[in-house]
Amino acid sequence: MTRINIILLVAIIASALYLVRTQYESRRLFTELDRTNTEARKLELEHERLQVEKRGQATPLRVEKIAKEQLQMRTASPAITQYVRASSPKAGAQ
C-alpha cells in the first residue's frame, strides 16, 4: 500500500509542478501578447500620422512651390515649348 501512496504522491507533486509551470507560461505569454498589442497600436497611430503628413506634403500647391523655388522650374507655355517632329521611316525597315 505504501508503494501506491508514494507513486500517487509523486504523481500529485509532478502534476502540481506542471500546473505551476503552465500557469507561469500562460501569464508570460499574456504579458507578451499585451505588450505586442500595445506596440501594434502605437505603430498604427504612427502610420496614420505619417499618412496625414504625407498627404500634407504632396499637395499640388506645395509641389508647385518647391518646383519653382528649389528646382527653378517654370510653367510650360507655347513660347518655351519645343515640338519635335517624328522622322520618316527608313526604306529598308519594312
Short mmCIF file of C-alpha atoms in Angstrom, two decimals, residues 17-90:
data_model
loop_
_atom_site.label_atom_id
_atom_site.label_comp_id
_atom_site.label_asym_id
_atom_site.label_seq_id
_atom_site.Cartn_x
_atom_site.Cartn_y
_atom_site.Cartn_z
CA LEU A 17 4.69 21.42 -10.67
CA TYR A 18 3.37 21.08 -14.23
CA LEU A 19 0.33 23.21 -13.31
CA VAL A 20 2.55 25.93 -11.80
CA ARG A 21 4.81 25.88 -14.86
CA THR A 22 1.81 26.06 -17.20
CA GLN A 23 0.28 28.99 -15.30
CA TYR A 24 3.61 30.82 -15.33
CA GLU A 25 3.98 30.27 -19.07
CA SER A 26 0.38 31.40 -19.61
CA ARG A 27 0.99 34.63 -17.69
CA ARG A 28 4.24 35.25 -19.53
CA LEU A 29 2.54 34.76 -22.90
CA PHE A 30 -0.37 37.00 -21.91
CA THR A 31 2.05 39.74 -20.87
CA GLU A 32 3.91 39.40 -24.15
CA LEU A 33 0.62 39.50 -26.09
CA ASP A 34 -0.44 42.65 -24.26
CA ARG A 35 2.92 44.28 -24.92
CA THR A 36 2.71 43.32 -28.59
CA ASN A 37 -0.83 44.71 -28.89
CA THR A 38 0.31 47.97 -27.31
CA GLU A 39 3.20 48.19 -29.77
CA ALA A 40 0.81 47.45 -32.66
CA ARG A 41 -1.48 50.29 -31.56
CA LYS A 42 1.50 52.66 -31.37
CA LEU A 43 2.61 51.62 -34.86
CA GLU A 44 -0.90 52.08 -36.26
CA LEU A 45 -1.06 55.60 -34.79
CA GLU A 46 2.39 56.39 -36.18
CA HIS A 47 1.33 55.06 -39.58
CA GLU A 48 -1.81 57.20 -39.57
CA ARG A 49 0.22 60.25 -38.54
CA LEU A 50 2.70 59.62 -41.34
CA GLN A 51 -0.10 59.16 -43.86
CA VAL A 52 -1.58 62.53 -42.86
CA GLU A 53 1.86 64.12 -43.09
CA LYS A 54 2.43 62.51 -46.48
CA ARG A 55 -0.88 63.87 -47.79
CA GLY A 56 0.05 67.29 -46.46
CA GLN A 57 3.46 67.19 -48.13
CA ALA A 58 2.05 66.15 -51.51
CA THR A 59 -0.46 68.96 -52.01
CA PRO A 60 -0.31 70.44 -55.51
CA LEU A 61 0.47 73.94 -54.19
CA ARG A 62 3.41 72.69 -52.14
CA VAL A 63 4.78 70.64 -55.05
CA GLU A 64 4.48 73.62 -57.36
CA LYS A 65 6.17 75.92 -54.85
CA ILE A 66 9.11 73.53 -54.41
CA ALA A 67 9.37 73.04 -58.18
CA LYS A 68 9.61 76.79 -58.70
CA GLU A 69 11.88 77.64 -55.76
CA GLN A 70 14.25 74.72 -55.43
CA LEU A 71 14.27 73.28 -58.95
CA GLN A 72 13.85 76.59 -60.79
CA MET A 73 11.09 75.07 -62.91
CA ARG A 74 8.53 77.19 -64.64
CA THR A 75 5.11 76.64 -66.11
CA ALA A 76 5.08 75.40 -69.70
CA SER A 77 3.88 77.94 -72.25
CA PRO A 78 3.78 77.93 -76.05
CA ALA A 79 6.72 80.37 -76.07
CA ILE A 80 9.07 77.90 -74.38
CA THR A 81 7.63 74.67 -75.80
CA GLN A 82 9.68 72.87 -78.42
CA TYR A 83 7.91 70.47 -80.73
CA VAL A 84 9.77 67.55 -82.24
CA ARG A 85 8.67 66.02 -85.50
CA ALA A 86 8.77 62.29 -85.97
CA SER A 87 11.28 61.26 -88.61
CA SER A 88 10.01 59.37 -91.63
CA PRO A 89 10.55 55.58 -91.57
CA LYS A 90 13.57 54.31 -93.44
#
